mmCIF file of C-alpha atoms in Angstrom:
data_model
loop_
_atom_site.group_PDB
_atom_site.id
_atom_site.type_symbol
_atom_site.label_atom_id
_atom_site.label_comp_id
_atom_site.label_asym_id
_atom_site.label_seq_id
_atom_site.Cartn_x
_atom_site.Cartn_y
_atom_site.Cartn_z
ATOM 1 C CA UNK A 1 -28.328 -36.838 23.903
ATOM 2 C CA UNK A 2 -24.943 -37.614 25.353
ATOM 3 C CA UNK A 3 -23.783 -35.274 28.158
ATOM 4 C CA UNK A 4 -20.166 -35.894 27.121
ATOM 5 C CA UNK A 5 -21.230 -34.059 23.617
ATOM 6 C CA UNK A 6 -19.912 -30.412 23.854
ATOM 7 C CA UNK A 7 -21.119 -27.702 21.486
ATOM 8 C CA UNK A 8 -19.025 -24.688 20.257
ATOM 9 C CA UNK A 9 -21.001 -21.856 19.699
ATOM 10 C CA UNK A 10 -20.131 -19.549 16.880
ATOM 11 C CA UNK A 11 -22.189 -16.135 16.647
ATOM 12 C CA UNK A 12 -23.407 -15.368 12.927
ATOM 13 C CA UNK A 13 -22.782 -12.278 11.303
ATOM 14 C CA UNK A 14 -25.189 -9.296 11.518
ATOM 15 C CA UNK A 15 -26.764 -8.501 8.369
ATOM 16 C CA UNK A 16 -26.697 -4.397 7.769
ATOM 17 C CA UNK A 17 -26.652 -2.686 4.602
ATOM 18 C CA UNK A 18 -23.504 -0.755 3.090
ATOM 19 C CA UNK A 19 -24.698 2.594 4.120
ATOM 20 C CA UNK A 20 -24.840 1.091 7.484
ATOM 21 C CA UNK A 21 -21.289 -0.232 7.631
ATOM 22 C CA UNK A 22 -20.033 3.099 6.134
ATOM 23 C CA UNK A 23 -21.317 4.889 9.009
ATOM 24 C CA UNK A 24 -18.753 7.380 11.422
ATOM 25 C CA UNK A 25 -21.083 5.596 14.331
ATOM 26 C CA UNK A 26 -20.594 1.869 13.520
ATOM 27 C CA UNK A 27 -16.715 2.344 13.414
ATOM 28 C CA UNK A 28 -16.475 4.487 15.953
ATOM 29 C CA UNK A 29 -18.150 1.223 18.317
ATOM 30 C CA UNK A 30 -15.962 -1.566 16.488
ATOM 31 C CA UNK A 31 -12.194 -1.744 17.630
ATOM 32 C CA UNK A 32 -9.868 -0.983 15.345
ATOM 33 C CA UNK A 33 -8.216 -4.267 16.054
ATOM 34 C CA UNK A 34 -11.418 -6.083 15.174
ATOM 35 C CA UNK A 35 -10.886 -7.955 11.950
ATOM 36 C CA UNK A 36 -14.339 -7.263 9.362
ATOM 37 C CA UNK A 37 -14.639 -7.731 5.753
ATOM 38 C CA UNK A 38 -14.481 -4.537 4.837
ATOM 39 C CA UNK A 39 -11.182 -4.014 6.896
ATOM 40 C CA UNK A 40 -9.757 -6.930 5.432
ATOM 41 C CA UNK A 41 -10.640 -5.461 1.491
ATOM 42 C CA UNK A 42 -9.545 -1.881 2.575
ATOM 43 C CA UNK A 43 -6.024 -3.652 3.833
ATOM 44 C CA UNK A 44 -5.551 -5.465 0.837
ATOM 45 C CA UNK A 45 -6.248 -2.861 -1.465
ATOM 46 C CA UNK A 46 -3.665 -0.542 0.095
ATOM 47 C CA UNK A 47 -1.043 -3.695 -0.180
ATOM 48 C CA UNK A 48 -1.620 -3.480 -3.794
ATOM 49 C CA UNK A 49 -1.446 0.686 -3.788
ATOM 50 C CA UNK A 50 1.506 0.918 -1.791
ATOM 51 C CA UNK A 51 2.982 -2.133 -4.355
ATOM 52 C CA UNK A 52 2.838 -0.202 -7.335
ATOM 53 C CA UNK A 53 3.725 2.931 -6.038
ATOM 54 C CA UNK A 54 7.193 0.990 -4.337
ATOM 55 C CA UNK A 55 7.510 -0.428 -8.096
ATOM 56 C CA UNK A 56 6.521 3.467 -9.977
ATOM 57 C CA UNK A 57 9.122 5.154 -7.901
ATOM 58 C CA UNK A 58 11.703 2.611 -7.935
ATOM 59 C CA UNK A 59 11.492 2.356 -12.014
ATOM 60 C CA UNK A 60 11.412 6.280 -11.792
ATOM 61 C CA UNK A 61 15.183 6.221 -9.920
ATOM 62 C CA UNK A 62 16.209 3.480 -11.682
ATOM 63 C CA UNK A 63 15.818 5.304 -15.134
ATOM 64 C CA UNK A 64 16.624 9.011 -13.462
ATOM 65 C CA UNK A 65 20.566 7.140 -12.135
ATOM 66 C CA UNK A 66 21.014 4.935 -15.431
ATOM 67 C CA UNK A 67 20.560 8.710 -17.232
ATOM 68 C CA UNK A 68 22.724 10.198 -14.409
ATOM 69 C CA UNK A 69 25.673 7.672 -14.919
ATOM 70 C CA UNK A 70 25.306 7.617 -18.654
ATOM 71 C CA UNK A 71 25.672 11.603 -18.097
ATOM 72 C CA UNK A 72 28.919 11.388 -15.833
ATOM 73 C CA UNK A 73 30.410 9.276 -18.489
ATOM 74 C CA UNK A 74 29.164 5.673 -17.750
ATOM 75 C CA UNK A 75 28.521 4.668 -20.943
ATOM 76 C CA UNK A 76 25.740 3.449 -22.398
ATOM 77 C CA UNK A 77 25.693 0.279 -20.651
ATOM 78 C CA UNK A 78 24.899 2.413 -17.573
ATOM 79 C CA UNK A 79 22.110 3.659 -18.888
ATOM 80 C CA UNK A 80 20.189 0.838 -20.789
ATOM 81 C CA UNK A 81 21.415 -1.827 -17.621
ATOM 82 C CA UNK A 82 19.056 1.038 -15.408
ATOM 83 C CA UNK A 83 17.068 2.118 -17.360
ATOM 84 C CA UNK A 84 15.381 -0.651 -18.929
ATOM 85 C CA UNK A 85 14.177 -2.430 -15.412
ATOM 86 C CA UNK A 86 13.928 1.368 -14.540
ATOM 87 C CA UNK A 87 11.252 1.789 -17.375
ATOM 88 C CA UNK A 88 9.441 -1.804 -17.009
ATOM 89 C CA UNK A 89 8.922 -1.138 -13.239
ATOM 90 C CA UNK A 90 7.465 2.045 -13.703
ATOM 91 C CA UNK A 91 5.052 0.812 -16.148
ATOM 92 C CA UNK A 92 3.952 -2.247 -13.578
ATOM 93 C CA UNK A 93 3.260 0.259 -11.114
ATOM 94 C CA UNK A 94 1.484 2.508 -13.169
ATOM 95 C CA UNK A 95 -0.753 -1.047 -14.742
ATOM 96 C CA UNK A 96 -1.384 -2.092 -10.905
ATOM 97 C CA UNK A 97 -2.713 1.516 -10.176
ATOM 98 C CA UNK A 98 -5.183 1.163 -12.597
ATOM 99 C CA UNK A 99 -5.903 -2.415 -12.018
ATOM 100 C CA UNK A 100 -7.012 -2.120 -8.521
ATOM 101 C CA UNK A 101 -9.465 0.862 -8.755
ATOM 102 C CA UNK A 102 -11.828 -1.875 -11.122
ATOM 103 C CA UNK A 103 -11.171 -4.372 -9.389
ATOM 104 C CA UNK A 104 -13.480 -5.991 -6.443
ATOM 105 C CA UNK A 105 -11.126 -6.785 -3.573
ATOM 106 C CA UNK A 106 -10.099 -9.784 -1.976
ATOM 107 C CA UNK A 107 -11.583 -10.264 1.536
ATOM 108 C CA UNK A 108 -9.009 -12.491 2.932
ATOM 109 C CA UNK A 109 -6.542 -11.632 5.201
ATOM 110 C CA UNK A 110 -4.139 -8.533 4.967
ATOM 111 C CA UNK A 111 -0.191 -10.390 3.976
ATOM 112 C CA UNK A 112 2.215 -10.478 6.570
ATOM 113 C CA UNK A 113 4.588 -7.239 6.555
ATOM 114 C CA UNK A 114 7.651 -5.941 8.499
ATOM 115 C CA UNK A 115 7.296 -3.053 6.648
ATOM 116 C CA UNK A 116 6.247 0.330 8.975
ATOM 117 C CA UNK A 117 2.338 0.442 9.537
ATOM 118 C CA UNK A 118 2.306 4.405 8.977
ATOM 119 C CA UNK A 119 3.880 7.562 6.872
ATOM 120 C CA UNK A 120 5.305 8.756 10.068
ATOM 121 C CA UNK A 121 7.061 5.693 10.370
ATOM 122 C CA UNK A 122 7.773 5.589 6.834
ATOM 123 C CA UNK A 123 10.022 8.358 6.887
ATOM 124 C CA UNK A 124 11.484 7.695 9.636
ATOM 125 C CA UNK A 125 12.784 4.300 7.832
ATOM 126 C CA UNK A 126 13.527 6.785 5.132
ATOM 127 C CA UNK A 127 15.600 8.980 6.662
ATOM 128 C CA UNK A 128 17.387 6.004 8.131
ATOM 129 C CA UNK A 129 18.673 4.590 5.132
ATOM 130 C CA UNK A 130 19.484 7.780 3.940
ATOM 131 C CA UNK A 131 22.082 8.573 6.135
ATOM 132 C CA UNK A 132 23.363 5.007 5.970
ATOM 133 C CA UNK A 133 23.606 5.176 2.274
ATOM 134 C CA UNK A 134 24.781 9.025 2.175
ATOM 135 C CA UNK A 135 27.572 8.276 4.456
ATOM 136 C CA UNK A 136 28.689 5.446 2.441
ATOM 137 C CA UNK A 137 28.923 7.767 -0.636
ATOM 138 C CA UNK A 138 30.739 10.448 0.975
ATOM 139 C CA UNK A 139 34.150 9.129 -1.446
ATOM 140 C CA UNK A 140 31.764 9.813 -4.619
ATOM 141 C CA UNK A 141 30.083 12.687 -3.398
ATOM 142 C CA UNK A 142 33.746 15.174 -2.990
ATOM 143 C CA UNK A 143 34.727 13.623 -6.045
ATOM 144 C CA UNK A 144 31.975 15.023 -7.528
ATOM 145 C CA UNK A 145 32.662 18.532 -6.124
ATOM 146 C CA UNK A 146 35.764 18.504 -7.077
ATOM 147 C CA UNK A 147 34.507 18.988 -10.741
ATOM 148 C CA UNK A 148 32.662 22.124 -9.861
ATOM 149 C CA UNK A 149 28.861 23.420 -10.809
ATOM 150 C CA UNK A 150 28.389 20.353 -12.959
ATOM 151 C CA UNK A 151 29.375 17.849 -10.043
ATOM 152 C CA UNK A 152 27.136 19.588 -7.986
ATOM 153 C CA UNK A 153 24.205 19.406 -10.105
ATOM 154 C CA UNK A 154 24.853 15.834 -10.585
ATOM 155 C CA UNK A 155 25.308 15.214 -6.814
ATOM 156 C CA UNK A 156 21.928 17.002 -6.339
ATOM 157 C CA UNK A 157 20.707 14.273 -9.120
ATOM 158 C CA UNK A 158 21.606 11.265 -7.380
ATOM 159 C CA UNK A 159 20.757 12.529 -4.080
ATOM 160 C CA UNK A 160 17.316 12.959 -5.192
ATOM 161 C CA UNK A 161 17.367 9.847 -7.180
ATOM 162 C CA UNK A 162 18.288 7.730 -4.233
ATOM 163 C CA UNK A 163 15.644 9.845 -1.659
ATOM 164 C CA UNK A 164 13.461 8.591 -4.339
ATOM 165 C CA UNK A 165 14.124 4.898 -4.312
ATOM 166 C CA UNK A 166 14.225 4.576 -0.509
ATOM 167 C CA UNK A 167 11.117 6.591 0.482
ATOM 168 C CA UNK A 168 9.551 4.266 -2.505
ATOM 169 C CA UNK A 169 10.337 1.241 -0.459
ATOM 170 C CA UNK A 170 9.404 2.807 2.685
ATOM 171 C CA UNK A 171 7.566 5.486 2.573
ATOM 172 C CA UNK A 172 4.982 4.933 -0.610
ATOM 173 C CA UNK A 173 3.237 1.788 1.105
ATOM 174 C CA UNK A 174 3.351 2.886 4.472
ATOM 175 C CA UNK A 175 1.063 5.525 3.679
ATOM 176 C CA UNK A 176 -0.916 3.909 1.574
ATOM 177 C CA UNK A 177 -1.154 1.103 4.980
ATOM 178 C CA UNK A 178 -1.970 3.992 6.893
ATOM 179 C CA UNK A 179 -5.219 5.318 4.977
ATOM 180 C CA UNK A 180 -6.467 2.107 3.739
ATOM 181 C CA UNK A 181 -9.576 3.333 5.368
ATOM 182 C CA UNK A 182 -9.700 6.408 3.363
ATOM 183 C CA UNK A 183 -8.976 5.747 0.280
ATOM 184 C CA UNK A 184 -11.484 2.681 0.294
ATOM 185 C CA UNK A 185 -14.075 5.079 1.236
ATOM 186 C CA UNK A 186 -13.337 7.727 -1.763
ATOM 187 C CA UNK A 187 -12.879 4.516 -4.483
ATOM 188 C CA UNK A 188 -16.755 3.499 -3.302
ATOM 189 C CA UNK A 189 -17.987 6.932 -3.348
ATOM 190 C CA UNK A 190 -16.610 7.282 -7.326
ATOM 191 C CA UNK A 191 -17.418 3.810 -8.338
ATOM 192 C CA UNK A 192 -21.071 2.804 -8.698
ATOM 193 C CA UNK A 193 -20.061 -0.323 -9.704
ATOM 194 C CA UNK A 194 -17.979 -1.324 -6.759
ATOM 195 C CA UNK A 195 -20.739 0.361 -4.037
ATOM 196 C CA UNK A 196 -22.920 -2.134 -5.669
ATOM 197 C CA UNK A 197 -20.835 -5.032 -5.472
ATOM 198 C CA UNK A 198 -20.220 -4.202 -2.007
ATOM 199 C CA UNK A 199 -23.916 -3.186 -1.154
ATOM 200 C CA UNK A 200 -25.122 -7.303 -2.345
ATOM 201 C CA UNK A 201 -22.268 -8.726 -0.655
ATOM 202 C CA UNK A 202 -23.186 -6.672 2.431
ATOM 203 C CA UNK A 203 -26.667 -8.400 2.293
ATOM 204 C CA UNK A 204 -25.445 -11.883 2.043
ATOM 205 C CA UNK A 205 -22.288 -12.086 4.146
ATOM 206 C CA UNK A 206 -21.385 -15.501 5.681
ATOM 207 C CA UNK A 207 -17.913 -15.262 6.530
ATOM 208 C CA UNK A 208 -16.342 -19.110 4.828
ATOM 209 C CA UNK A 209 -13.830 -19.072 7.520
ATOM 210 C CA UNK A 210 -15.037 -17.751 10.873
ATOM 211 C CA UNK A 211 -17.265 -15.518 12.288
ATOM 212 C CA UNK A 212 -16.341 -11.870 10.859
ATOM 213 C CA UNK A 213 -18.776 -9.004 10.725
ATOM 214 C CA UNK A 214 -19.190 -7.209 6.560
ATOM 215 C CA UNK A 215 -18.620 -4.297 8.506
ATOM 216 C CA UNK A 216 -17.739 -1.370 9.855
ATOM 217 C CA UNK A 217 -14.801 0.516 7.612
#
């Protein structure tokens, strides 16, 4: 054997059944900051959640402001240049909603994100933008009073329209980020099917790429 010959050493994966890795007591030893499988699914699966809720709400404030401008005299232009996107958005979201509860998740890596990593953060971002963009209506919005109970109402209406839109982009996936754990946990507990997907994989795990655990959640 040559001395010079060096040897990396890479630990193998314990092998523990689902019920195991579900366990209070075997994430409550793991790190949160330690990458598993199970992490890694949970992650991705609250990408694609907080994806189609960004796209459902956006389409849903797209469609409510194409009405809203068609109603303040817009045209209908306004309303079909909104409200078609408006109405093919919210019907992606509502198709990737139903997608991911049947469908196994992928194990690799969570995608990168500058999004915010939590709800509290979320609106936080949310309220942000609101002022920005509320300030930068201030022209429309006294127009709009100007005409009265009607303006009003329709101020109200785009207000909400636009809190709509923005928490969508910001608030929606951060939450979703923030209880990936959760909400993995309840989608096993209703699906047989997936808890015994998960329960075989569990048994077998070799990690193709490195040395990550199945487990904990």
């Amino acid at each position: 054997m040559d001395p010079r010959q060096s040897y990396v050493f890479v630990p193998q994966a314990r092998q523990r059944d689902l019920t195991h890795w579900l366990s209070d007591d075997a994430a409550r030893i793991t790190p949160d900051n330690v990458t598993t499988a199970l992490r890694s699914m949970a992650g991705n699966r609250s990408q694609y959640r907080g994806m189609a809720g960004a796209a459902l709400g956006t389409g849903v404030s797209f469609t409510g402001l194409g009405i809203l401008g068609w109603i303040s005299g817009g045209g209908p232009g306004l309303l079909i240049g909104l409200s078609s996107p408006g109405l093919a958005l919210a019907v992606l979201g509502a198709l990737i909603f139903r997608r991911v509860r049947k469908r196994m998740p992928k194990v690799a890596g969570m995608a990168a994100s500058r999004g915010p990593g939590n709800f509290r953060s979320g609106l936080g971002a949310t309220a942000f933008f609101a002022l920005i963009v509320g300030a930068m209506s201030y022209p429309l919005s006294t127009r709009l009073l100007e005409q009265g109970p009607e303006g009003f109402t329709l101020l109200v209406g785009y207000a909400v329209m636009v809190l709509v839109f923005i928490g969508s982009v910001f608030t929606v996936p951060a939450y979703f980020i923030e209880h990936a754990a959760r909400d993995f946990r309840a989608d096993i507990a209703a699906s047989p099917g997936l808890r015994q997907s998960l329960e075989e994989m569990s048994l077998t795990w070799r990690d193709p790429v490195g040395a990550r655990e199945f487990g904990p959640l």
